[in-house]
Structure formats: structure tokens, C-alpha cells
Short mmCIF file of C-alpha atoms in Angstrom, two decimals:
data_model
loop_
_atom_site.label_atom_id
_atom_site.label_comp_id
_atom_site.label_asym_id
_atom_site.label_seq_id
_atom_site.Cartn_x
_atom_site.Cartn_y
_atom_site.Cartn_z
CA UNK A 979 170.85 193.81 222.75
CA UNK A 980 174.24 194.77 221.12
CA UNK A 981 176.06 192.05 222.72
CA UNK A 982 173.86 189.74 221.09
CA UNK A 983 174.01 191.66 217.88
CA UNK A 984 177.93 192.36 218.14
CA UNK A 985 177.86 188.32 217.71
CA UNK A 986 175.83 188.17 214.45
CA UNK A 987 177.74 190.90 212.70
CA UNK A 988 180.41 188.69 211.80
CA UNK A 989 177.52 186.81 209.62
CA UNK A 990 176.08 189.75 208.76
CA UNK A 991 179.17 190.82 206.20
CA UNK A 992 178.21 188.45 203.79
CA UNK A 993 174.24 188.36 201.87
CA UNK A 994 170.82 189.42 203.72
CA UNK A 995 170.14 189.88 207.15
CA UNK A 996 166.67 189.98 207.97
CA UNK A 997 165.60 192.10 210.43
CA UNK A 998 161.71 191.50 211.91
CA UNK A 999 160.06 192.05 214.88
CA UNK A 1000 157.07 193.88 215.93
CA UNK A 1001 156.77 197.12 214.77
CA UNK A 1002 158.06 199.41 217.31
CA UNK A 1003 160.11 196.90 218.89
CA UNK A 1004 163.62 198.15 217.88
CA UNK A 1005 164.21 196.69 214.62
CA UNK A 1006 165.30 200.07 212.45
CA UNK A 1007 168.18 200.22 215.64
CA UNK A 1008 169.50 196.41 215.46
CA UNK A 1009 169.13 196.85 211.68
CA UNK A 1010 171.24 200.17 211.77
CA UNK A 1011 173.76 198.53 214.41
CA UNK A 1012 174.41 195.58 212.38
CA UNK A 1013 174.97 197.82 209.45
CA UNK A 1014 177.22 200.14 210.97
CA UNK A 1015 179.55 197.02 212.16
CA UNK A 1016 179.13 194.71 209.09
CA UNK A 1017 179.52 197.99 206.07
CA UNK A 1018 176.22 196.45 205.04
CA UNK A 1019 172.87 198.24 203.12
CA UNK A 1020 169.99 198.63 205.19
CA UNK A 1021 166.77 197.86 202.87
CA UNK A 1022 163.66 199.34 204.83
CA UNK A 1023 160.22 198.10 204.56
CA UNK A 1024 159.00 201.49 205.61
CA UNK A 1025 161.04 203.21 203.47
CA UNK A 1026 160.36 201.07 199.85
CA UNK A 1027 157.03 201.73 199.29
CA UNK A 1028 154.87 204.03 201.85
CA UNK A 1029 153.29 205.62 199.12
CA UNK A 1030 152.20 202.83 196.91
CA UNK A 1031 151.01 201.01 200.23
CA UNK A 1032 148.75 203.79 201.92
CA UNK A 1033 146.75 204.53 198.69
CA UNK A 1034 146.04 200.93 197.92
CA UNK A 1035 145.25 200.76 201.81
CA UNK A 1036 142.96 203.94 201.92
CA UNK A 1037 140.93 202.18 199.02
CA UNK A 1038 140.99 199.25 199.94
CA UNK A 1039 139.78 199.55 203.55
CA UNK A 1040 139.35 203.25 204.41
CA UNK A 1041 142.85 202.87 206.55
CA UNK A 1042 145.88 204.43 204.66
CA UNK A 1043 148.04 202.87 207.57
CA UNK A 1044 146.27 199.54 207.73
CA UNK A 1045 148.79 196.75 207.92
CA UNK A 1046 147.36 194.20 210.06
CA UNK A 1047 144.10 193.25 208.41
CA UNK A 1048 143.40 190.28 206.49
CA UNK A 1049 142.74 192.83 203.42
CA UNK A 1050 146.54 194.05 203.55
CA UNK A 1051 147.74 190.28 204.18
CA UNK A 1052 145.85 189.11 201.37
CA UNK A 1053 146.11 191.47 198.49
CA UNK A 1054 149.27 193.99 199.54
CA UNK A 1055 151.17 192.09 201.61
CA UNK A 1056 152.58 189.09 199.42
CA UNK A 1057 153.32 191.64 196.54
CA UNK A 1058 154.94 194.44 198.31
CA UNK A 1059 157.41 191.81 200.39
CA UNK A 1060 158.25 189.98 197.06
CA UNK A 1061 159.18 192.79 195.33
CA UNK A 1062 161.38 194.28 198.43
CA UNK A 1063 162.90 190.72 198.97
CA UNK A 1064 163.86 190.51 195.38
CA UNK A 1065 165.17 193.88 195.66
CA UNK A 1066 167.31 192.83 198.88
CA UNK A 1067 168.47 189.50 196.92
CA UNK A 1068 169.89 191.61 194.41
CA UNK A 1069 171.17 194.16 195.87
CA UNK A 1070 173.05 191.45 198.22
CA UNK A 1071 175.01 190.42 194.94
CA UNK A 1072 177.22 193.61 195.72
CA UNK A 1073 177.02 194.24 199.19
CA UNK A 1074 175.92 192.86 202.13
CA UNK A 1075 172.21 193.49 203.13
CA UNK A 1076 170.39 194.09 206.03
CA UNK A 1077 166.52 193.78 206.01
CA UNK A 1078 164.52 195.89 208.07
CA UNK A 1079 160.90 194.45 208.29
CA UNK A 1080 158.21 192.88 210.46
CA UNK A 1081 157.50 189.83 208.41
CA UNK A 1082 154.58 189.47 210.64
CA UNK A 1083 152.71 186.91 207.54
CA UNK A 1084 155.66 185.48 206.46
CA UNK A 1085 156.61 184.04 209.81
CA UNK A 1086 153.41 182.60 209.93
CA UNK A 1087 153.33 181.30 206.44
CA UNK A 1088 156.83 179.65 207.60
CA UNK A 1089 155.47 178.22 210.45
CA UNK A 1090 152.39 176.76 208.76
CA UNK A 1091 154.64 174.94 206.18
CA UNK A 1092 157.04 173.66 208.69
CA UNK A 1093 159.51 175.92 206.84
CA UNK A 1094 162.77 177.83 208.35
CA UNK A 1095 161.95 181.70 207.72
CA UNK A 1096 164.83 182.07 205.75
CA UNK A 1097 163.74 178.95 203.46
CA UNK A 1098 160.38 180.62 203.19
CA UNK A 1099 161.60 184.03 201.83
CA UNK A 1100 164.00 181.86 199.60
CA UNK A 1101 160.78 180.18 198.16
CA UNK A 1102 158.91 183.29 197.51
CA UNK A 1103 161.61 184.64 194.84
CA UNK A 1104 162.33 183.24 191.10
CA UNK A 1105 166.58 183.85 191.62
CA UNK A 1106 169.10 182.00 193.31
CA UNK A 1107 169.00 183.41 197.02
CA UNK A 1108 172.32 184.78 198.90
CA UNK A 1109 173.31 183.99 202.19
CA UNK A 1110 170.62 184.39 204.27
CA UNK A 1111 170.15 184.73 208.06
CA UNK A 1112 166.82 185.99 210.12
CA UNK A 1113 166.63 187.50 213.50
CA UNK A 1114 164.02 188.27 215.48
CA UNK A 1115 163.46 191.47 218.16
CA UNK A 1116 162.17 190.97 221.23
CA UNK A 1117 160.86 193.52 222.95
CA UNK A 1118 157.96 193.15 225.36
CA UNK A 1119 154.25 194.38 224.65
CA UNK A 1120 154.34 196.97 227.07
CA UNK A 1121 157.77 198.49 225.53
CA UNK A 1122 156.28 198.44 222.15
CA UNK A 1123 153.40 200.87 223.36
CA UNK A 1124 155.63 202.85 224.90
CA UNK A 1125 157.94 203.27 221.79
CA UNK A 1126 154.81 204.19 219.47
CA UNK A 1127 153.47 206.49 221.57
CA UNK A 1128 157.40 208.32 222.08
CA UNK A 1129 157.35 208.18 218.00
CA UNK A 1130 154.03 209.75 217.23
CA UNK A 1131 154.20 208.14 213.37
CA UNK A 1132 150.30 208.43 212.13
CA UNK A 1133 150.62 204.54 211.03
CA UNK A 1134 150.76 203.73 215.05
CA UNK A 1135 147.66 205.81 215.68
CA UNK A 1136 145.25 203.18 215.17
CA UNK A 1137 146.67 200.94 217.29
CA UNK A 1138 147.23 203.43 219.94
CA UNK A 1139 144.05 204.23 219.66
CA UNK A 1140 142.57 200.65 220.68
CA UNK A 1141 145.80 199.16 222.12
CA UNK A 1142 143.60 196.43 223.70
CA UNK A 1143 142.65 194.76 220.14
CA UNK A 1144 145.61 195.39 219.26
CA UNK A 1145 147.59 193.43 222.03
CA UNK A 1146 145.42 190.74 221.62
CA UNK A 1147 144.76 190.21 218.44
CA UNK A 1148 148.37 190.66 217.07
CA UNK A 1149 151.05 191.17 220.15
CA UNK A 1150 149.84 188.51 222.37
CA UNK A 1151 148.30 186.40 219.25
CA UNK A 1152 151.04 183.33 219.01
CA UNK A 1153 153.09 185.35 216.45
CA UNK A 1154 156.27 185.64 218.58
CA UNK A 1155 155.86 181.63 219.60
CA UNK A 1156 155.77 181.19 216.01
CA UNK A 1157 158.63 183.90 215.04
CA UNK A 1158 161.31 181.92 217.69
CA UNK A 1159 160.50 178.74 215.88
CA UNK A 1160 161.72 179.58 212.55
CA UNK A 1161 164.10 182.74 212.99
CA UNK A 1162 168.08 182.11 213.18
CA UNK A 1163 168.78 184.17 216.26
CA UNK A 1164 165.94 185.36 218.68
CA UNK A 1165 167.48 188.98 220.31
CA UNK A 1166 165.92 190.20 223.53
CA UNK A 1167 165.56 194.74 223.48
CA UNK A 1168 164.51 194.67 227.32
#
């Protein structure tokens, strides 16, 4: 994987990066890597707004960690990732920016329009964009288990708990198909 990522960091000194993947499938490490070599800003998905996004989810749906149902894509989703990629836009104006997020619904949004990824996120903010690059992790379903069950973070638990559904209905769903048509630069963590 650092091979691969040694070649974007050239690219990566200059606007946003975007980071995605799975969760649990090594993003927060290419996303640190790249910011180590490119003196970049990592902007973490995980990190903007837990708070704000488990009590709207434990309301919502019962699930403070509930990030995969069509509840969170409808009503949290679109307004959490436009204000972090507007944050991450602006921010980019100084520095450079790496992204550290799934972008699970906005790859699919992307790929429904036809769109690029990074022409999608451009189209979901009011301000002229930076530079903008996306890459997408790789990692495969069964090293994704293993990596949430190593971490033991509560907002895996659910999926842990019922890995099948979740495989299915998210993992092995068409979403990575999807991701390697629209991303910049596809890196295998194997």
C-alpha cells in the first residue's frame, strides 16, 4: 500500500485528498501516510462530528452508531458530509488537505449521475473547489472484520454482531464496483 501511496503524495501537496474506503479498511493509515509525506491536514469524518451524529442517530433509529441505514443516508448523511467537505475546501485554501472518510453515499450518488467522485463532492458545495483528487482503499471483506474486531470501537459492534447482513448488504453490495469507477486512484491494503 505505501508504494502506491508514496506515488500520490506528490499530488497530495497541493488541495484535498480524499480518503474513502470501507470503514475498517485502512483509510485513517493511508490518510495519515499521505499526510506525513505531503505536510498536509488530515480532516476526519470520525473526528468532526461524533457527537452531533450519535444523538440524532439514537433518536432517529434507536442506533447511536447507525451509519448504514437509509435513515442516516437520508436525513444525516448529506448534511454532515457537506458541512465537513466545505470545511476541507476551506481549510485547503492554506494547506493541503487530506480527507479521511467512507463516502459510502456519495460514491453511489456519483455513480448514479455518471459523475467523477471528485466532480460530485465539487457539486455538493456553494465555493469554488481546490484541487481535488479521490482514492479509494481496498482491503478485502474478510480483513475488514478482522480489523473491527482488533479495534473494539462500539460503532463496529453492530456489524460485528450480524457480520452476515452486513457483508451482504453493504461489503459485497456493488459499492466497491461502483467506488473503482469514479475514484482517481484505487489502492489495494492486502
Amino acid at each position: 500500500m505505501n508504494a502506491a501511496l508514496d506515488q500520490l503524495a506528490e499530488h497530495a501537496q497541493a488541495g484535498v485528498t480524499v480518503v474513502c474506503g470501507f470503514p475498517a479498511s485502512g483509510k485513517s493509515t493511508a490518510a495519515r501516510y499521505l499526510a506525513d509525506i505531503a505536510h498536509a491536514v488530515i480532516i476526519d469524518k470520525d473526528a468532526f462530528a461524533p457527537d452531533l451524529e450519535e444523538s440524532v442517530m439514537a433518536e432517529l433509529t434507536g442506533d447511536p452508531f447507525d451509519r448504514d441505514s437509509a435513515t442516516y443516508m437520508r436525513v444525516v448523511n448529506p448534511q454532515i458530509y457537506s458541512a465537513f467537505i466545505h470545511q476541507a475546501f476551506t481549510v485547503a485554501g492554506q494547506v493541503p488537505v487530506i480527507v479521511d472518510a467512507p463516502f459510502i453515499g456519495h460514491i453511489q450518488a456519483a455513480a448514479g449521475r455518471g459523475l467523477s467522485l471528485s466532480d460530485h463532492i465539487c457539486s455538493r458545495v456553494s465555493m469554488t473547489p481546490p484541487p481535488i483528487r479521490t482514492v479509494w482503499i481496498s482491503a478485502h471483506p474478510n480483513q475488514i472484520r478482522e480489523r473491527m474486531s482488533e479495534r473494539a470501537a462500539a460503532r463496529d459492534a453492530g456489524k460485528l454482531a450480524d457480520w452476515p447482513t452486513y457483508r451482504t448488504n453493504v461489503l459485497d453490495s456493488g459499492i466497491e464496483d461502483s467506488a473503482r469507477a469514479v475514484v482517481d486512484y484505487v489502492v489495494g491494503n492486502h
